[in-house]
Coordinates of C-alpha atoms and ligand atoms in Angstrom, one line a residue:
X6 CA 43.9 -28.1 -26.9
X7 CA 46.0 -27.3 -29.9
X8 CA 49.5 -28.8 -30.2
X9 CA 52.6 -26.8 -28.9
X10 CA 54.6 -25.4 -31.1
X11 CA 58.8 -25.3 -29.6
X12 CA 61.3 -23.1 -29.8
X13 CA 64.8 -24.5 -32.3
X14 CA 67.4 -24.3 -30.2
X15 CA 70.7 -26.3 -31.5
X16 CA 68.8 -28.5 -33.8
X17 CA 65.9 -29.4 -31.3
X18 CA 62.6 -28.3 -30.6
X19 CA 62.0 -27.3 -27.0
X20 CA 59.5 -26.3 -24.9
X21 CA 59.8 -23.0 -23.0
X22 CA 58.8 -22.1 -19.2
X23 CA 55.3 -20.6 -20.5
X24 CA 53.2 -20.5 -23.4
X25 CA 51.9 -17.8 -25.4
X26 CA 48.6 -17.6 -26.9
X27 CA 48.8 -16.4 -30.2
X28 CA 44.8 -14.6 -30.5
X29 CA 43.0 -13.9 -33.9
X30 CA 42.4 -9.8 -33.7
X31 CA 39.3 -10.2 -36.1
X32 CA 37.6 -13.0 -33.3
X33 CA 39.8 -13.2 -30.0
X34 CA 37.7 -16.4 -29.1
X35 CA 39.9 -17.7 -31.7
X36 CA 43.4 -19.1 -30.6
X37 CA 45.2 -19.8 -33.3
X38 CA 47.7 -21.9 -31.4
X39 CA 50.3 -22.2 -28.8
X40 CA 54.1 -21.2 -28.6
X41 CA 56.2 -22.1 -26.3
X42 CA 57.9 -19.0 -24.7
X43 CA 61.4 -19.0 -24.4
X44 CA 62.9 -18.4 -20.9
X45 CA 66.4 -16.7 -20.3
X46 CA 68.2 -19.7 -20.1
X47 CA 66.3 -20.7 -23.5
X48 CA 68.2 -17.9 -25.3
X49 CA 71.6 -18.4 -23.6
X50 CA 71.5 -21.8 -25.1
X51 CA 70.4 -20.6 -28.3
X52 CA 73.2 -17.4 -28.6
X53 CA 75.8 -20.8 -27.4
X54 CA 74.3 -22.6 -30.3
X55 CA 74.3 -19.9 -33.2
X56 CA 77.9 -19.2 -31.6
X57 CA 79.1 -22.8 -32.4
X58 CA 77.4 -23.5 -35.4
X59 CA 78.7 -20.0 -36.2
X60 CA 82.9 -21.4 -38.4
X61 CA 81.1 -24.6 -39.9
X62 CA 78.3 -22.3 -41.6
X63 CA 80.6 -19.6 -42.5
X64 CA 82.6 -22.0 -44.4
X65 CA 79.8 -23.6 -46.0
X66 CA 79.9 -23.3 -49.6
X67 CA 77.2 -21.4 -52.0
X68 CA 76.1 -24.3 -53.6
X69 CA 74.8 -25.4 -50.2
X70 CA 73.3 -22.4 -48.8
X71 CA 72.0 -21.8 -52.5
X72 CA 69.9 -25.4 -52.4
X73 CA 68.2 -24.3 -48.7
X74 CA 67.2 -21.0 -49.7
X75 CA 66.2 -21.8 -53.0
X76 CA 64.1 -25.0 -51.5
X77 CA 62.7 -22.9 -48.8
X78 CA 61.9 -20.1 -51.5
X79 CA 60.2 -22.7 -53.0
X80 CA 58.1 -24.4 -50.2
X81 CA 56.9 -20.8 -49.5
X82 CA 56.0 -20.3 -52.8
X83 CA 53.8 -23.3 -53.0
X84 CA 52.5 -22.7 -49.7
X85 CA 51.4 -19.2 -49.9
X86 CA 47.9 -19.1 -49.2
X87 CA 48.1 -21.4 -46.2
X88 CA 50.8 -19.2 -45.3
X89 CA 48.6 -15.9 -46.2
X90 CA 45.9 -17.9 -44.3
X91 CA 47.6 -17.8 -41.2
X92 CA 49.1 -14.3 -41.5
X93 CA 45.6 -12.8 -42.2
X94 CA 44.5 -14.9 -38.8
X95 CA 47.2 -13.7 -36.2
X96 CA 48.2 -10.6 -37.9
X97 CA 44.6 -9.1 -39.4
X98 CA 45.7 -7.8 -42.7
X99 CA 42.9 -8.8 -45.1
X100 CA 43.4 -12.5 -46.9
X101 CA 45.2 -10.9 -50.2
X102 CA 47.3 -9.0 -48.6
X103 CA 48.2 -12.1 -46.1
X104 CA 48.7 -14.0 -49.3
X105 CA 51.0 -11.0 -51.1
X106 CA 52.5 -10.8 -47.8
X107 CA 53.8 -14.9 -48.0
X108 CA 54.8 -14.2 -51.4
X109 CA 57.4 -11.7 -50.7
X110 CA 58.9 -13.4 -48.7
X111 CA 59.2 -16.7 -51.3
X112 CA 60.9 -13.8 -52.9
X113 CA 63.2 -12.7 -50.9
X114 CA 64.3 -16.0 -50.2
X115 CA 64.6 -16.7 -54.1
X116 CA 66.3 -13.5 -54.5
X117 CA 68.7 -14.6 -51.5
X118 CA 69.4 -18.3 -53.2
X119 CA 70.8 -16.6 -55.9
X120 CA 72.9 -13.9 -54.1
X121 CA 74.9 -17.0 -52.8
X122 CA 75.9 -17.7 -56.1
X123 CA 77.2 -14.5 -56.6
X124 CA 79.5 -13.3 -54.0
X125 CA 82.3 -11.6 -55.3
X126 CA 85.1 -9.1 -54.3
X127 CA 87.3 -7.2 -55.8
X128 CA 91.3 -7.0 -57.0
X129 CA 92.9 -4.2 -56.8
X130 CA 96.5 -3.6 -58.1
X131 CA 98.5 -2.0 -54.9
X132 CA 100.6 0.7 -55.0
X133 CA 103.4 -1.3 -54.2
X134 CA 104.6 -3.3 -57.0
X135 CA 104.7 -6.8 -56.8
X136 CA 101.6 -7.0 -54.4
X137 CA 98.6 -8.2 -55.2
X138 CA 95.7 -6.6 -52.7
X139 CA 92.2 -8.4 -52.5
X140 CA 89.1 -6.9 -50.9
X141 CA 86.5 -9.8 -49.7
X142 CA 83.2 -10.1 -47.4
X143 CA 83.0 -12.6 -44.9
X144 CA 80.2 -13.2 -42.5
X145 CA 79.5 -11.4 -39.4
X146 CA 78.8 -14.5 -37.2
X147 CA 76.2 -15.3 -34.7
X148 CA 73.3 -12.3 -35.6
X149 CA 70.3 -11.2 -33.0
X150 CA 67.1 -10.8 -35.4
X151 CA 64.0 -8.8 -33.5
X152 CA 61.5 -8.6 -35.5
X153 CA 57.7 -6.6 -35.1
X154 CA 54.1 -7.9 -35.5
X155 CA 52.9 -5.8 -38.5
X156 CA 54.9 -7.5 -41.5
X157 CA 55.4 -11.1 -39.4
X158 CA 57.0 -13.0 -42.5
X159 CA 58.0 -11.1 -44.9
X160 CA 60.3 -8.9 -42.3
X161 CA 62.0 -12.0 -40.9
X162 CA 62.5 -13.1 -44.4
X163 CA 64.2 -10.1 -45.3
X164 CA 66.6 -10.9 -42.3
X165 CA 66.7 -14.5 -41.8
X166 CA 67.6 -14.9 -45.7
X167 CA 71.0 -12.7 -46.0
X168 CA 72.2 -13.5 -42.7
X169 CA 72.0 -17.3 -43.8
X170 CA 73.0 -16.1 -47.5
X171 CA 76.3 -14.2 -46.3
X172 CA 77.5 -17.0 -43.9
X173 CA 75.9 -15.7 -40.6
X174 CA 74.0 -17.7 -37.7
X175 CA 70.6 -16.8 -36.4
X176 CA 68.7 -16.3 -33.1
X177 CA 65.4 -15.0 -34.3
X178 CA 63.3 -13.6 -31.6
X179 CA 59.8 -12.6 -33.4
X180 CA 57.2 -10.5 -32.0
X181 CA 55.0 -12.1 -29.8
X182 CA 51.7 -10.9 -31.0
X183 CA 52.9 -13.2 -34.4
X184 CA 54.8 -16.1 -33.7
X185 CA 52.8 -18.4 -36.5
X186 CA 54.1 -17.4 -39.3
X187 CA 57.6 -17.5 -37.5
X188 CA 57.0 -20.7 -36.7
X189 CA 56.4 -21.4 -39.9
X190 CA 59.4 -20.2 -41.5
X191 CA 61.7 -21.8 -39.2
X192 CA 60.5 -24.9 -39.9
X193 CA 60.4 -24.5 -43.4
X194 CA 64.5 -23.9 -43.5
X195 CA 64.7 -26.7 -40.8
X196 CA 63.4 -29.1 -43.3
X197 CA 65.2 -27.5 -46.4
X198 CA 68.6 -28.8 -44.6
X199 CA 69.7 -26.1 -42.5
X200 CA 72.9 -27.7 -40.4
X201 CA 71.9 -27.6 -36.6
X202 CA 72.5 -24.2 -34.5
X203 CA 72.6 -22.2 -38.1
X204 CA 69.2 -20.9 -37.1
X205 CA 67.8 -20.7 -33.6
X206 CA 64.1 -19.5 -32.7
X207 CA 63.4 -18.2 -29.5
X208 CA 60.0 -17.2 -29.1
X209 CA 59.4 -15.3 -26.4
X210 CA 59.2 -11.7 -24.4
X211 CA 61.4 -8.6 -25.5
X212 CA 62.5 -8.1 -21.8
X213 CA 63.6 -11.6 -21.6
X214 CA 64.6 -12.5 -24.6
X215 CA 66.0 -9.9 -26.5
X216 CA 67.5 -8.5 -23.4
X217 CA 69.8 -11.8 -23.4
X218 CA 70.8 -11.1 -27.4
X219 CA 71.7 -7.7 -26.2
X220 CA 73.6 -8.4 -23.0
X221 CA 75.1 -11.6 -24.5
X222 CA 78.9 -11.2 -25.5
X223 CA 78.5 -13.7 -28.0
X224 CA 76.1 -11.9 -30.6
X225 CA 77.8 -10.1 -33.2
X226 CA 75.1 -8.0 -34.7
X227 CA 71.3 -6.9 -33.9
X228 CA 69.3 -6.4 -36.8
X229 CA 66.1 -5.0 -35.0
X230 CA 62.6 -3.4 -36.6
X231 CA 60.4 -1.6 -33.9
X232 CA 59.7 1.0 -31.9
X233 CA 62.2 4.4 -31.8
X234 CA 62.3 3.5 -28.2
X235 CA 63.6 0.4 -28.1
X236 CA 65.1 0.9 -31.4
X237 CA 67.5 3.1 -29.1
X238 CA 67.4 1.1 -26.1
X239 CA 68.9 -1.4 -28.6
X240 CA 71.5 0.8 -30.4
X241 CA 73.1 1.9 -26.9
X242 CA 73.2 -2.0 -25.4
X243 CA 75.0 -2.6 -29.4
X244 CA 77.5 0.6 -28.6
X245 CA 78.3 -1.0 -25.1
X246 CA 79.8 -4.1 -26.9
X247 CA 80.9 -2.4 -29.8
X248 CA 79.0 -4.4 -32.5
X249 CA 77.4 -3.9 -35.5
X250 CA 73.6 -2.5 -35.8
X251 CA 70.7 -1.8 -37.7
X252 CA 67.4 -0.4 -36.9
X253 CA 63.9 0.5 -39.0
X254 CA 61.8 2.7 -37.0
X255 CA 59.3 4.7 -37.2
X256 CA 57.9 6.9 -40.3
X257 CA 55.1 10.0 -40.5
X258 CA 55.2 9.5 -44.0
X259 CA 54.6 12.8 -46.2
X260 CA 52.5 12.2 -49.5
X261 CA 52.4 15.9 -51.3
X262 CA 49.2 16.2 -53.5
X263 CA 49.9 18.9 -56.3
X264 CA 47.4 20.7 -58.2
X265 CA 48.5 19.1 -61.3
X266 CA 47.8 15.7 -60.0
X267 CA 45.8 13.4 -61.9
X268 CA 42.9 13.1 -59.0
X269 CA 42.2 9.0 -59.0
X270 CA 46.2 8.7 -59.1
X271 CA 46.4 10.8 -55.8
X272 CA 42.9 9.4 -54.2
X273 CA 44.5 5.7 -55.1
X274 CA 47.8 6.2 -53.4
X275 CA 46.5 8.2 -50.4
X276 CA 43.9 5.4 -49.5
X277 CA 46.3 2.6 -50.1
X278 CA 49.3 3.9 -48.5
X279 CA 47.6 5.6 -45.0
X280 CA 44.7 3.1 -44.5
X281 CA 45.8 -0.3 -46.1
X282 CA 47.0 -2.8 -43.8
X283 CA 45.5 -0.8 -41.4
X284 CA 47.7 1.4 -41.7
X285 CA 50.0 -0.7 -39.5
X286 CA 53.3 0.2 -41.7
X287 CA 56.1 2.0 -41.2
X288 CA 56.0 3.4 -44.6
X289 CA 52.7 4.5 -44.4
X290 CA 51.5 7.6 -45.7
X291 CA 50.4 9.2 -42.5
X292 CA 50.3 12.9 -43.2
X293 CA 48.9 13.7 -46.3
X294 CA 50.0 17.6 -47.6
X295 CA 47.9 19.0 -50.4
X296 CA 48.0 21.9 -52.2
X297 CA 44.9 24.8 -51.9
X298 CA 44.0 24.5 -55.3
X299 CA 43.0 20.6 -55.7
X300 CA 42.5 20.1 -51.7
X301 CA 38.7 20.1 -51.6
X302 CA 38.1 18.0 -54.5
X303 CA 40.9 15.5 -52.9
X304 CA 39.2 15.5 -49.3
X305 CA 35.8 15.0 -51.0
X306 CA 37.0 12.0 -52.9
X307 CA 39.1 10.0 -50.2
X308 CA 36.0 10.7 -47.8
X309 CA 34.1 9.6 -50.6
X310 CA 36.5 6.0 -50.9
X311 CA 36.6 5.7 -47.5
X312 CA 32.8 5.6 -46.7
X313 CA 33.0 2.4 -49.2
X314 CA 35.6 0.7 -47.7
X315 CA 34.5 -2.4 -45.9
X316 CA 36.1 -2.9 -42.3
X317 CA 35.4 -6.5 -41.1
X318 CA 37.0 -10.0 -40.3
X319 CA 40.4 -10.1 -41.6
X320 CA 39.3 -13.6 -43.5
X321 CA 36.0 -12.6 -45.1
X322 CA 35.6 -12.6 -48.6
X323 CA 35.0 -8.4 -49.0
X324 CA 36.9 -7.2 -46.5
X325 CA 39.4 -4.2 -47.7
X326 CA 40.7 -3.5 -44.0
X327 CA 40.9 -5.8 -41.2
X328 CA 41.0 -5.2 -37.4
X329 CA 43.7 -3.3 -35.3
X330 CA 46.5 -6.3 -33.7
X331 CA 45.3 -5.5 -30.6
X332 CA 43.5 -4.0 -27.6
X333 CA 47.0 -1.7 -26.8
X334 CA 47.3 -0.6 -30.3
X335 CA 43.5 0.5 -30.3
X336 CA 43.8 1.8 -27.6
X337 CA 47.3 4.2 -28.7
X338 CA 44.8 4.7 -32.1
X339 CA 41.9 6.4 -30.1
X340 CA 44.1 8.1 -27.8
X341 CA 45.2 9.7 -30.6
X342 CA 42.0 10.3 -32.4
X343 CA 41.2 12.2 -28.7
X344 CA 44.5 14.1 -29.3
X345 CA 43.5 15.5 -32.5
X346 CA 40.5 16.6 -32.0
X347 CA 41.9 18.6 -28.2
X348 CA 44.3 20.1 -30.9
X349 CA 41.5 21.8 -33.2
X350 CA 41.8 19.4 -36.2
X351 CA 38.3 18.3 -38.1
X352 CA 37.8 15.0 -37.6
X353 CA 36.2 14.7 -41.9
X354 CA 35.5 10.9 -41.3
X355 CA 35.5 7.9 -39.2
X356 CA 37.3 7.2 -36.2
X357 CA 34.6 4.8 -34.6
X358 CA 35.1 1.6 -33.2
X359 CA 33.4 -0.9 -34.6
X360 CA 31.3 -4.1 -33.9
X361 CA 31.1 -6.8 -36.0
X362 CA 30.0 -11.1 -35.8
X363 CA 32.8 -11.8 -33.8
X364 CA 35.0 -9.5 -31.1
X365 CA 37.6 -7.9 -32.7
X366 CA 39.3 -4.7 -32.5
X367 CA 37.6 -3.0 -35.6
X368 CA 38.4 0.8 -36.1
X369 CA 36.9 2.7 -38.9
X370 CA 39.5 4.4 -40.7
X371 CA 39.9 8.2 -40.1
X372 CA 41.1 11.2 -42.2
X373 CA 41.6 14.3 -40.3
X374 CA 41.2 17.5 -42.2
X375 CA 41.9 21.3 -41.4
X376 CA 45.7 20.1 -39.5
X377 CA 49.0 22.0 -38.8
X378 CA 51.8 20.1 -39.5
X379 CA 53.2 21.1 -35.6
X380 CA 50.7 19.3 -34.3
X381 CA 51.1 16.1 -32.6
X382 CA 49.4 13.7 -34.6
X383 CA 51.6 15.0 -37.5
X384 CA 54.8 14.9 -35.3
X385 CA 54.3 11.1 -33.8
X386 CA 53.6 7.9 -35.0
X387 CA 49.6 6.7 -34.8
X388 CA 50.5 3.6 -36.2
X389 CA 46.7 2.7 -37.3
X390 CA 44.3 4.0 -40.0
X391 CA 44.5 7.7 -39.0
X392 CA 45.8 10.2 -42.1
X393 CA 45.9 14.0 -41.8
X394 CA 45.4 16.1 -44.3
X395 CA 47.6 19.5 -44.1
X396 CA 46.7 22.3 -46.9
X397 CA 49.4 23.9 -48.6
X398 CA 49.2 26.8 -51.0
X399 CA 52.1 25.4 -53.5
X400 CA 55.2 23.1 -53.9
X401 CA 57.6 25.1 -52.4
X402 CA 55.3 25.0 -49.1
X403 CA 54.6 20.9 -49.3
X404 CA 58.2 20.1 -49.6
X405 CA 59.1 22.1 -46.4
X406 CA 56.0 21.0 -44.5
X407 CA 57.3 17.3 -45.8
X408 CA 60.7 18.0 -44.4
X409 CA 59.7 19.2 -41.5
X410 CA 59.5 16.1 -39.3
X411 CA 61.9 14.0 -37.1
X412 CA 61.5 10.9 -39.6
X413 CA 62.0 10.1 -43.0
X414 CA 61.4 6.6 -44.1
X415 CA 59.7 6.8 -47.4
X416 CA 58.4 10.5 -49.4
X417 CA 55.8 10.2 -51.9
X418 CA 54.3 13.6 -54.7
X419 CA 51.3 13.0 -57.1
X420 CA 52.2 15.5 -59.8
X421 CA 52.6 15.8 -64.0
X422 CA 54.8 18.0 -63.3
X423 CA 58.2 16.9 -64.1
X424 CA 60.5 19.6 -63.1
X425 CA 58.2 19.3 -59.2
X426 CA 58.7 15.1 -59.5
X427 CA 62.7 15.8 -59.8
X428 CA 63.2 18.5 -57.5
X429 CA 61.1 16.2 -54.9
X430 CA 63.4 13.8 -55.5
X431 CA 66.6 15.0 -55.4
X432 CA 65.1 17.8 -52.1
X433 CA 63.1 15.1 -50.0
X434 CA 64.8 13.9 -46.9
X435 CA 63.3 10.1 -47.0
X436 CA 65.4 7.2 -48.0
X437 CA 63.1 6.1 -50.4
X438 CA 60.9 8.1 -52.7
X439 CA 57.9 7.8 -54.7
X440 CA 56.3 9.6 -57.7
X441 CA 53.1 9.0 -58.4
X442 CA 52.8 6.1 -56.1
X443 CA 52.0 4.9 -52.4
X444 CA 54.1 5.6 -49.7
X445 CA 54.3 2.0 -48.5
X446 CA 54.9 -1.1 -50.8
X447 CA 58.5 -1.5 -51.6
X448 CA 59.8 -4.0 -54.5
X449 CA 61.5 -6.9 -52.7
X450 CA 65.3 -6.6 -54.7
X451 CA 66.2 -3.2 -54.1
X452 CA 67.7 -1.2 -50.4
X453 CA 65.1 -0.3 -47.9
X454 CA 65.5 1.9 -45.5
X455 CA 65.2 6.0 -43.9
X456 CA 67.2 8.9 -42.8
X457 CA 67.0 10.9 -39.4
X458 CA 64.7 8.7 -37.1
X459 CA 63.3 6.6 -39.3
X460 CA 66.7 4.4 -39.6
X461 CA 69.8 3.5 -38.3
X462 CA 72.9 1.8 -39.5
X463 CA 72.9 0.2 -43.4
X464 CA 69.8 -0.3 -46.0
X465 CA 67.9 -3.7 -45.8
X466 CA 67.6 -5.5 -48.9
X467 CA 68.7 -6.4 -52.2
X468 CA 72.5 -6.4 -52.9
X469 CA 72.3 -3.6 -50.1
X470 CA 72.0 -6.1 -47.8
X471 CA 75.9 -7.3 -47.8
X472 CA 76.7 -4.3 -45.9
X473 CA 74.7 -5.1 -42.7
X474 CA 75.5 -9.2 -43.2
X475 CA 79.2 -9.2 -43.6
X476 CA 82.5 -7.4 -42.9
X477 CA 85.4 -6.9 -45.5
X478 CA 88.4 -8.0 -45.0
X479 CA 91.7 -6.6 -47.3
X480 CA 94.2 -9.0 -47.8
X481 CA 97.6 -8.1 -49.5
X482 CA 99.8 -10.7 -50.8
X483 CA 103.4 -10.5 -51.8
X484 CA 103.7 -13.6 -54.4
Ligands
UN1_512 C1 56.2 -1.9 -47.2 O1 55.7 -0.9 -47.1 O2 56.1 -2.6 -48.2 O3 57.6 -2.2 -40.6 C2 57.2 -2.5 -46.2 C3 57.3 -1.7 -41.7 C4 58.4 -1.7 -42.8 C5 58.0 -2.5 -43.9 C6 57.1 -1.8 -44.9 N1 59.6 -2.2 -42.2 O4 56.2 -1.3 -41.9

């Protein structure tokens, strides 16, 4: 029997009604340890708590919330491989990206320590004479964090560390596929000095859990990443109270492949961005759009990478992709894998599940060739190592086809062409856009976030980040 790990609730670590199982998708014989899960009145007490701790914090000054994030940067930091470690083993990504993944989040929490320290508004001379007019930010309050199993620390970093930078409380409900590393993280800021209540976990189920956050009065913002359909679910319960709200969805992110393109550039990014990680990203590149001229070679050479790409146990020295989260998400995979091949594409490789030492939920990773870009494995999100490849005959054709989708996350071109690179980026409709580079990966100090159905509300991240995290308040003052 492994040791129970509690909910924070208020300061204290309490057990739940239940415990969840948190199961290692490269060997499910392996439990990589217990979670309490949080009950209803679990999360009332925690929304009460954030809710009280909510004026102290907010007046707390930078120096203080500086020397927590910056010692729980720290802690991270030093801690990253055991962190990585237990990533790689709940989550599957491969060891190195486990470890990358741990490292961010140091990052964000360094980059967070020193946001504190430079919080600033603005003076403004009024129209009026005499009156001095002063524009600050002050924190939101008591904020609802939800966070998804495919990124399960670096995402709640990115959360957890401006809401705590700006002045705001936290009840942080994690996915429940991943609540190690959440576990982890909590603790970490629970030993760097966080007051009591400043930041509550509740581990536990969406319908329980995150249902109280949204019907609770008492919350005064949802930052959620997910699904579009809860995503929505989540924006309409937010409208009902008339508080603020920010979503990341989904993404069928376009990567255009131009004729110009150096080859190994384009090969390197497609690879990377649709198949890394398992291609268990919102930003990855899931619908790859290349033009006549360079398309065979590029087919031939990603079919060529991918027949060398070793699927296996998330932990093993070797491995370049690990397994699937789970038996649902397989399953959504090969349901789409069935899907594509009803709809006439080629199925050019992969697509098998595989078996390895121990049971996992291996898939190979599959590039489908010969697509149209109205088809439904180009319209909705696989989430799992499934590209598409849709031929174009030139640039005009690959931005419209890239265009053409519900979402738009993150853009990507290969080209040498710099008059293509600028129109692409001025043209794309994606938040973020990339020449000559992957889809997914994002730098850790700079906005994140879509357009259309990708996004909802203001950017993640970097200075950005403010917006979300606080509320401005004009003051005028007549000496
Ligand atoms: C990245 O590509 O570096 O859920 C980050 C996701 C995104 C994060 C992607 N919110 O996949």
């Amino acid at each position: 029997m492994s040791e129970l790990h509690h909910n924070l609730i208020g300061g204290e670590w309490t057990d739940g009604d239940d415990v969840i199982a948190n199961i290692n998708p490269s060997n499910t014989d392996d439990v990589v340890g217990e979670y309490a899960r949080a009950s209803e009145a679990d999360a009332a007490r925690a929304i009460a708590a954030a809710r009280d701790a909510a004026p102290a914090w907010a007046q707390s000054g930078p120096q203080q919330r500086h020397d927590i994030l910056k010692a729980a940067s720290d802690e991270i930091m030093t801690r990253r491989e055991e962190l990585g470690r237990l990533l790689a083993r709940e989550e599957g990504k491969t060891l190195p990206e486990g470890i990358g993944e741990a490292a961010r989040a140091g990052q964000i929490f360094g980059f967070f320590a020193g946001e504190c320290l430079r919080q600033a508004g603005d003076k403004i001379a009024s129209v009026r004479p005499g009156v001095d007019v002063e524009i600050t930010r002050e924190p939101v309050g008591a904020v609802g964090i939800i966070t998804p199993w495919n990124f399960p620390i670096a995402i709640p970093a990115w959360k957890i560390a401006p809401a705590l930078a700006y002045g705001n409380t936290v009840v942080f409900k994690p996915a429940e596929l991943v609540p190690g590393c959440a576990w982890a993280l909590v603790d970490i800021l629970k030993r760097a000095g966080l007051p009591d209540g400043v930041l509550n976990l509740v581990m536990g189920r969406g319908s329980v859990v995150g249902q109280a956050m949204l019907d609770s009065p008492d919350i005064d913002a949802i930052t959620f990443t997910g699904s579009v359909a809860t995503g929505k679910s989540v924006a309409a319960a937010c409208a009902e109270h008339m508080r603020k709200v920010q979503l990341e969805m989904g993404g069928k992110n376009p990567l255009v492949v131009l004729d110009d393109a150096a080859l190994d550039t384009a090969v390197e990014c497609a690879v990377n961005g649709a198949f890394f990680s398992t291609g268990q990203r919102c930003t990855a590149s899931s619908r790859l759009i290349v033009a006549d001229g360079i398309h065979d070679r590029f087919v031939a050479a990603v079919t060529e990478r991918l027949k060398g790409l070793v699927v296996d146990d998330a932990l093993k020295e070797g491995t370049h992709i690990g397994p699937v989260v789970d038996e649902n998400q397989l399953s959504q995979d090969e349901r789409y894998l069935a899907i594509g091949r009803e709809e006439g594409a080629t199925l050019a490789w992969g697509g098998e599940r595989l078996n390895r030492d121990t049971p996992g939920f291996y898939l190979q990773p599959a590039l489908f060739t010969e697509t149209s870009n109205d088809m439904r494995i180009n319209r909705e999100e696989i989430f799992g190592p499934v590209a598409s490849v849709v031929r174009v005959k030139d640039y005009d054709e690959a931005l419209a086809v890239a265009n053409d989708t519900a979402f738009g996350l993150s853009a990507g071109i290969c080209t040498a062409s710099l008059k293509h690179a600028s129109h692409f980026k001025r043209n794309s409709e994606a938040g973020m856009v990339m020449v000559n580079l992957p889809t997914a990966g994002v730098d850790y100090h700079v906005p994140f976030g879509g357009r259309k159905g990708s996004s909802y509300g203001p950017r993640e991240q970097g200075r950005y980040a403010a917006e979300f995290y606080t509320t401005v308040k004009t003051a005028y003052t007549l000496p």
